[in-house]
């Protein structure tokens, strides 16, 4: 049974407007972070697996594009799910207590919820990036340098990178 | 008539075989078989490569004054590291064998075709020397040192750089998340 709130503010609508929809600047952050993360194993393949970047540019370009898209989607997915779960529980703690007057109570609660949503969004963004990156690096090292070690470097790079980004 | 012809050829074949087979009073002459091969499984340029020459006497008498000549491994392409490519043995007994090893180092990488080694020896009852040549291992690939290092090295430096780069992509979001976990509880800043 939902708790009665101090105001008639539509929390679900507020969630849609502020919380669950990923801001455009957050998307830029996700894609930039995904590109940096996917680019790191390229150094290993260039040096250890003898797959020079410039002579294999098409392979690197295609694989990086697929992996960046998959990893950025993973960031967004984890972040939005965790945000929705947290904001639902944390939003119950906000009340009009501390407002100057009853007239300012609605604005007071709205501002508090906006601040809470922003804080929760930053927290879940950080967690999502850390979580997905950890899985990505773990899977790519296992696949490329343990299970696919005897395969051709082309196969090793493509399969390990795309699989790691898809799992993350 | 047909049976007579078969019997005639059988008798003739037996006489020829008996004529070629050594009798107990005449042991077989020494016969040397020589194998020249690499002890190093994967030769690499600028690294020591072990060569072995095996000489087998499959004849019935001893081979004497055995000399091995191996003029392979020209100084322009190879460096003699240990041992010499020639050797002398006074006797190689019948049904016996000897080995001779030496070490060279290649100054180039690529395919090389080793030459055959030459062996001379004396047979009892003959004035001159008998010459034989060894087998050859065929075309041999000397792998470049750079490729060998890349294939077999532990790459600690590369893994270290990868670890630092990956740490950068993990440490920053971890620090941000830890900050919120330590300083906020359920979205509300903790009072100190």
PDB file of C-alpha atoms in Angstrom, chain B:
ATOM      1  CA  UNK B   1      57.449 -78.062 -69.377  1.00  0.00           C
ATOM      2  CA  UNK B   2      56.127 -75.194 -67.344  1.00  0.00           C
ATOM      3  CA  UNK B   3      57.037 -76.892 -64.057  1.00  0.00           C
ATOM      4  CA  UNK B   4      60.511 -77.546 -65.438  1.00  0.00           C
ATOM      5  CA  UNK B   5      61.003 -73.853 -66.220  1.00  0.00           C
ATOM      6  CA  UNK B   6      59.805 -72.800 -62.723  1.00  0.00           C
ATOM      7  CA  UNK B   7      62.199 -75.262 -61.113  1.00  0.00           C
ATOM      8  CA  UNK B   8      65.073 -74.012 -63.260  1.00  0.00           C
ATOM      9  CA  UNK B   9      64.517 -70.359 -62.237  1.00  0.00           C
ATOM     10  CA  UNK B  10      64.217 -71.284 -58.561  1.00  0.00           C
ATOM     11  CA  UNK B  11      67.532 -73.122 -58.631  1.00  0.00           C
ATOM     12  CA  UNK B  12      69.176 -70.252 -60.505  1.00  0.00           C
ATOM     13  CA  UNK B  13      67.908 -67.691 -57.953  1.00  0.00           C
ATOM     14  CA  UNK B  14      69.224 -69.815 -55.078  1.00  0.00           C
ATOM     15  CA  UNK B  15      72.655 -70.024 -56.681  1.00  0.00           C
ATOM     16  CA  UNK B  16      72.793 -66.242 -57.192  1.00  0.00           C
ATOM     17  CA  UNK B  17      71.731 -65.588 -53.585  1.00  0.00           C
ATOM     18  CA  UNK B  18      74.277 -68.042 -52.254  1.00  0.00           C
ATOM     19  CA  UNK B  19      76.941 -66.402 -54.377  1.00  0.00           C
ATOM     20  CA  UNK B  20      76.153 -62.930 -52.942  1.00  0.00           C
ATOM     21  CA  UNK B  21      75.706 -63.994 -49.306  1.00  0.00           C
ATOM     22  CA  UNK B  22      78.883 -63.779 -47.180  1.00  0.00           C
ATOM     23  CA  UNK B  23      80.215 -66.991 -45.889  1.00  0.00           C
ATOM     24  CA  UNK B  24      81.330 -67.532 -42.310  1.00  0.00           C
ATOM     25  CA  UNK B  25      84.933 -67.140 -43.369  1.00  0.00           C
ATOM     26  CA  UNK B  26      84.413 -63.695 -44.992  1.00  0.00           C
ATOM     27  CA  UNK B  27      82.925 -60.975 -42.674  1.00  0.00           C
ATOM     28  CA  UNK B  28      81.190 -58.049 -44.388  1.00  0.00           C
ATOM     29  CA  UNK B  29      83.188 -54.921 -45.143  1.00  0.00           C
ATOM     30  CA  UNK B  30      82.613 -51.845 -42.968  1.00  0.00           C
ATOM     31  CA  UNK B  31      79.782 -49.692 -44.190  1.00  0.00           C
ATOM     32  CA  UNK B  32      79.171 -46.268 -42.678  1.00  0.00           C
ATOM     33  CA  UNK B  33      75.836 -44.474 -42.583  1.00  0.00           C
ATOM     34  CA  UNK B  34      76.032 -40.836 -41.533  1.00  0.00           C
ATOM     35  CA  UNK B  35      73.268 -38.616 -40.233  1.00  0.00           C
ATOM     36  CA  UNK B  36      73.703 -34.850 -39.901  1.00  0.00           C
ATOM     37  CA  UNK B  37      70.894 -33.097 -38.085  1.00  0.00           C
ATOM     38  CA  UNK B  38      69.973 -30.317 -35.641  1.00  0.00           C
ATOM     39  CA  UNK B  39      69.705 -30.972 -31.923  1.00  0.00           C
ATOM     40  CA  UNK B  40      68.032 -27.580 -31.522  1.00  0.00           C
ATOM     41  CA  UNK B  41      64.366 -28.062 -32.431  1.00  0.00           C
ATOM     42  CA  UNK B  42      63.679 -24.448 -33.420  1.00  0.00           C
ATOM     43  CA  UNK B  43      66.820 -22.658 -34.658  1.00  0.00           C
ATOM     44  CA  UNK B  44      66.810 -18.930 -34.015  1.00  0.00           C
ATOM     45  CA  UNK B  45      69.092 -16.290 -35.477  1.00  0.00           C
ATOM     46  CA  UNK B  46      71.683 -14.875 -33.037  1.00  0.00           C
ATOM     47  CA  UNK B  47      71.149 -17.853 -30.688  1.00  0.00           C
ATOM     48  CA  UNK B  48      73.260 -21.004 -30.307  1.00  0.00           C
ATOM     49  CA  UNK B  49      72.263 -23.904 -32.539  1.00  0.00           C
ATOM     50  CA  UNK B  50      73.506 -27.437 -31.778  1.00  0.00           C
ATOM     51  CA  UNK B  51      74.519 -29.672 -34.692  1.00  0.00           C
ATOM     52  CA  UNK B  52      75.095 -33.420 -34.355  1.00  0.00           C
ATOM     53  CA  UNK B  53      76.693 -35.872 -36.783  1.00  0.00           C
ATOM     54  CA  UNK B  54      75.982 -39.538 -36.039  1.00  0.00           C
ATOM     55  CA  UNK B  55      78.077 -42.222 -37.766  1.00  0.00           C
ATOM     56  CA  UNK B  56      76.853 -45.830 -37.755  1.00  0.00           C
ATOM     57  CA  UNK B  57      78.988 -48.759 -38.887  1.00  0.00           C
ATOM     58  CA  UNK B  58      76.485 -51.305 -40.124  1.00  0.00           C
ATOM     59  CA  UNK B  59      79.146 -53.523 -41.677  1.00  0.00           C
ATOM     60  CA  UNK B  60      80.769 -56.662 -40.283  1.00  0.00           C
ATOM     61  CA  UNK B  61      84.294 -55.281 -39.707  1.00  0.00           C
ATOM     62  CA  UNK B  62      85.805 -52.213 -38.075  1.00  0.00           C
ATOM     63  CA  UNK B  63      86.195 -48.997 -40.016  1.00  0.00           C
ATOM     64  CA  UNK B  64      89.599 -47.412 -39.426  1.00  0.00           C
ATOM     65  CA  UNK B  65      91.028 -43.895 -39.865  1.00  0.00           C
ATOM     66  CA  UNK B  66      87.612 -42.336 -40.004  1.00  0.00           C
ATOM     67  CA  UNK B  67      87.674 -38.619 -40.774  1.00  0.00           C
ATOM     68  CA  UNK B  68      84.762 -36.210 -40.730  1.00  0.00           C
ATOM     69  CA  UNK B  69      84.849 -33.034 -42.839  1.00  0.00           C
ATOM     70  CA  UNK B  70      82.020 -30.546 -42.578  1.00  0.00           C
ATOM     71  CA  UNK B  71      82.818 -27.333 -44.457  1.00  0.00           C
ATOM     72  CA  UNK B  72      79.311 -26.015 -44.046  1.00  0.00           C
ATOM     73  CA  UNK B  73      78.540 -22.888 -41.981  1.00  0.00           C
ATOM     74  CA  UNK B  74      80.375 -20.168 -43.888  1.00  0.00           C
ATOM     75  CA  UNK B  75      81.821 -17.380 -41.756  1.00  0.00           C
ATOM     76  CA  UNK B  76      79.735 -14.779 -43.524  1.00  0.00           C
ATOM     77  CA  UNK B  77      76.505 -16.328 -42.245  1.00  0.00           C
ATOM     78  CA  UNK B  78      77.554 -18.276 -39.159  1.00  0.00           C
ATOM     79  CA  UNK B  79      79.821 -17.977 -36.144  1.00  0.00           C
ATOM     80  CA  UNK B  80      81.487 -21.077 -34.713  1.00  0.00           C
ATOM     81  CA  UNK B  81      80.632 -21.006 -31.018  1.00  0.00           C
ATOM     82  CA  UNK B  82      81.831 -24.309 -29.600  1.00  0.00           C
ATOM     83  CA  UNK B  83      83.601 -27.320 -31.057  1.00  0.00           C
ATOM     84  CA  UNK B  84      84.903 -27.837 -34.574  1.00  0.00           C
ATOM     85  CA  UNK B  85      83.107 -29.324 -37.528  1.00  0.00           C
ATOM     86  CA  UNK B  86      85.778 -31.931 -38.298  1.00  0.00           C
ATOM     87  CA  UNK B  87      86.961 -34.912 -36.294  1.00  0.00           C
ATOM     88  CA  UNK B  88      88.994 -38.112 -36.500  1.00  0.00           C
ATOM     89  CA  UNK B  89      88.370 -41.522 -35.066  1.00  0.00           C
ATOM     90  CA  UNK B  90      90.924 -44.316 -35.141  1.00  0.00           C
ATOM     91  CA  UNK B  91      88.311 -47.029 -35.192  1.00  0.00           C
ATOM     92  CA  UNK B  92      84.592 -47.343 -35.436  1.00  0.00           C
ATOM     93  CA  UNK B  93      83.831 -50.942 -34.463  1.00  0.00           C
ATOM     94  CA  UNK B  94      81.485 -53.114 -36.439  1.00  0.00           C
ATOM     95  CA  UNK B  95      77.856 -52.532 -35.485  1.00  0.00           C
ATOM     96  CA  UNK B  96      78.997 -49.527 -33.455  1.00  0.00           C
ATOM     97  CA  UNK B  97      78.357 -45.813 -33.701  1.00  0.00           C
ATOM     98  CA  UNK B  98      79.908 -42.504 -32.741  1.00  0.00           C
ATOM     99  CA  UNK B  99      78.508 -38.986 -32.365  1.00  0.00           C
ATOM    100  CA  UNK B 100      80.087 -35.619 -32.916  1.00  0.00           C
ATOM    101  CA  UNK B 101      78.454 -32.333 -31.854  1.00  0.00           C
ATOM    102  CA  UNK B 102      79.335 -28.688 -32.256  1.00  0.00           C
ATOM    103  CA  UNK B 103      77.595 -25.342 -31.833  1.00  0.00           C
ATOM    104  CA  UNK B 104      77.125 -22.557 -34.350  1.00  0.00           C
ATOM    105  CA  UNK B 105      75.277 -19.249 -34.255  1.00  0.00           C
ATOM    106  CA  UNK B 106      73.428 -17.885 -37.263  1.00  0.00           C
ATOM    107  CA  UNK B 107      73.943 -14.220 -38.180  1.00  0.00           C
ATOM    108  CA  UNK B 108      70.888 -14.086 -40.415  1.00  0.00           C
ATOM    109  CA  UNK B 109      67.250 -15.144 -40.338  1.00  0.00           C
ATOM    110  CA  UNK B 110      65.525 -17.046 -43.091  1.00  0.00           C
ATOM    111  CA  UNK B 111      65.680 -20.395 -44.833  1.00  0.00           C
ATOM    112  CA  UNK B 112      69.011 -22.204 -45.050  1.00  0.00           C
ATOM    113  CA  UNK B 113      69.896 -25.474 -46.750  1.00  0.00           C
ATOM    114  CA  UNK B 114      72.744 -27.215 -44.858  1.00  0.00           C
ATOM    115  CA  UNK B 115      75.392 -28.965 -46.924  1.00  0.00           C
ATOM    116  CA  UNK B 116      76.222 -32.625 -46.511  1.00  0.00           C
ATOM    117  CA  UNK B 117      79.195 -33.639 -44.394  1.00  0.00           C
ATOM    118  CA  UNK B 118      81.963 -35.764 -45.970  1.00  0.00           C
ATOM    119  CA  UNK B 119      83.422 -38.842 -44.279  1.00  0.00           C
ATOM    120  CA  UNK B 120      86.385 -40.931 -45.360  1.00  0.00           C
ATOM    121  CA  UNK B 121      87.497 -44.219 -43.871  1.00  0.00           C
ATOM    122  CA  UNK B 122      89.651 -47.234 -44.674  1.00  0.00           C
ATOM    123  CA  UNK B 123      88.479 -50.741 -45.231  1.00  0.00           C
ATOM    124  CA  UNK B 124      90.672 -53.778 -44.436  1.00  0.00           C
ATOM    125  CA  UNK B 125      92.283 -55.114 -47.543  1.00  0.00           C
ATOM    126  CA  UNK B 126      91.837 -51.949 -49.595  1.00  0.00           C
ATOM    127  CA  UNK B 127      94.614 -49.437 -50.304  1.00  0.00           C
ATOM    128  CA  UNK B 128      92.676 -46.230 -50.740  1.00  0.00           C
ATOM    129  CA  UNK B 129      89.959 -44.520 -48.647  1.00  0.00           C
ATOM    130  CA  UNK B 130      86.226 -44.888 -49.012  1.00  0.00           C
ATOM    131  CA  UNK B 131      84.166 -41.739 -49.181  1.00  0.00           C
ATOM    132  CA  UNK B 132      80.584 -41.298 -48.039  1.00  0.00           C
ATOM    133  CA  UNK B 133      78.358 -38.279 -47.499  1.00  0.00           C
ATOM    134  CA  UNK B 134      75.894 -37.645 -44.721  1.00  0.00           C
ATOM    135  CA  UNK B 135      72.189 -37.039 -44.899  1.00  0.00           C
ATOM    136  CA  UNK B 136      70.953 -33.472 -44.695  1.00  0.00           C
ATOM    137  CA  UNK B 137      68.106 -32.090 -42.598  1.00  0.00           C
ATOM    138  CA  UNK B 138      66.771 -30.293 -45.650  1.00  0.00           C
ATOM    139  CA  UNK B 139      65.633 -26.672 -45.643  1.00  0.00           C
ATOM    140  CA  UNK B 140      65.808 -25.168 -42.162  1.00  0.00           C
ATOM    141  CA  UNK B 141      64.136 -21.942 -41.061  1.00  0.00           C
ATOM    142  CA  UNK B 142      66.164 -19.720 -38.788  1.00  0.00           C
ATOM    143  CA  UNK B 143      63.539 -17.632 -37.016  1.00  0.00           C
ATOM    144  CA  UNK B 144      64.372 -13.976 -36.465  1.00  0.00           C
ATOM    145  CA  UNK B 145      65.359 -13.106 -32.921  1.00  0.00           C
ATOM    146  CA  UNK B 146      62.700 -10.397 -32.746  1.00  0.00           C
ATOM    147  CA  UNK B 147      59.912 -12.835 -33.657  1.00  0.00           C
ATOM    148  CA  UNK B 148      61.272 -15.412 -31.199  1.00  0.00           C
ATOM    149  CA  UNK B 149      61.311 -12.852 -28.398  1.00  0.00           C
ATOM    150  CA  UNK B 150      57.804 -11.693 -29.242  1.00  0.00           C
ATOM    151  CA  UNK B 151      56.559 -15.288 -29.275  1.00  0.00           C
ATOM    152  CA  UNK B 152      58.201 -16.547 -26.114  1.00  0.00           C
ATOM    153  CA  UNK B 153      58.835 -13.529 -23.881  1.00  0.00           C
ATOM    154  CA  UNK B 154      56.714 -12.964 -20.807  1.00  0.00           C
ATOM    155  CA  UNK B 155      55.931  -9.355 -21.830  1.00  0.00           C
ATOM    156  CA  UNK B 156      55.982  -8.076 -18.297  1.00  0.00           C
ATOM    157  CA  UNK B 157      56.420  -4.480 -19.477  1.00  0.00           C
ATOM    158  CA  UNK B 158      53.418  -4.656 -21.817  1.00  0.00           C
ATOM    159  CA  UNK B 159      51.237  -6.242 -19.162  1.00  0.00           C
ATOM    160  CA  UNK B 160      52.336  -3.600 -16.678  1.00  0.00           C
ATOM    161  CA  UNK B 161      51.332  -0.789 -19.027  1.00  0.00           C
ATOM    162  CA  UNK B 162      48.005  -2.519 -19.697  1.00  0.00           C
ATOM    163  CA  UNK B 163      47.419  -2.858 -15.975  1.00  0.00           C
ATOM    164  CA  UNK B 164      48.063   0.858 -15.391  1.00  0.00           C
ATOM    165  CA  UNK B 165      45.762   1.886 -18.255  1.00  0.00           C
ATOM    166  CA  UNK B 166      42.969  -0.398 -17.084  1.00  0.00           C
ATOM    167  CA  UNK B 167      43.457   0.813 -13.524  1.00  0.00           C
ATOM    168  CA  UNK B 168      42.784   4.358 -14.731  1.00  0.00           C
ATOM    169  CA  UNK B 169      39.441   3.311 -16.214  1.00  0.00           C
ATOM    170  CA  UNK B 170      38.515   1.415 -13.057  1.00  0.00           C
ATOM    171  CA  UNK B 171      39.949   3.646 -10.329  1.00  0.00           C
ATOM    172  CA  UNK B 172      38.128   6.860 -11.218  1.00  0.00           C
ATOM    173  CA  UNK B 173      34.567   5.478 -11.145  1.00  0.00           C
ATOM    174  CA  UNK B 174      35.480   3.447  -8.060  1.00  0.00           C
ATOM    175  CA  UNK B 175      36.598   6.567  -6.234  1.00  0.00           C
ATOM    176  CA  UNK B 176      33.430   8.451  -7.199  1.00  0.00           C
ATOM    177  CA  UNK B 177      31.235   5.541  -6.088  1.00  0.00           C
ATOM    178  CA  UNK B 178      33.168   5.123  -2.845  1.00  0.00           C
ATOM    179  CA  UNK B 179      32.770   8.849  -2.121  1.00  0.00           C
ATOM    180  CA  UNK B 180      28.994   8.606  -2.370  1.00  0.00           C
ATOM    181  CA  UNK B 181      28.908   5.391  -0.348  1.00  0.00           C
ATOM    182  CA  UNK B 182      31.010   6.862   2.472  1.00  0.00           C
ATOM    183  CA  UNK B 183      29.464  10.325   2.653  1.00  0.00           C
ATOM    184  CA  UNK B 184      25.802   9.681   1.899  1.00  0.00           C
ATOM    185  CA  UNK B 185      23.234   7.291   3.286  1.00  0.00           C
ATOM    186  CA  UNK B 186      20.094   6.673   1.283  1.00  0.00           C
ATOM    187  CA  UNK B 187      20.713   9.884  -0.619  1.00  0.00           C
ATOM    188  CA  UNK B 188      21.112  12.061   2.467  1.00  0.00           C
ATOM    189  CA  UNK B 189      24.472  13.486   3.422  1.00  0.00           C
ATOM    190  CA  UNK B 190      25.795  12.028   6.634  1.00  0.00           C
ATOM    191  CA  UNK B 191      26.242  14.419   9.521  1.00  0.00           C
ATOM    192  CA  UNK B 192      29.784  14.363  10.918  1.00  0.00           C
TER     193      UNK B 192
END
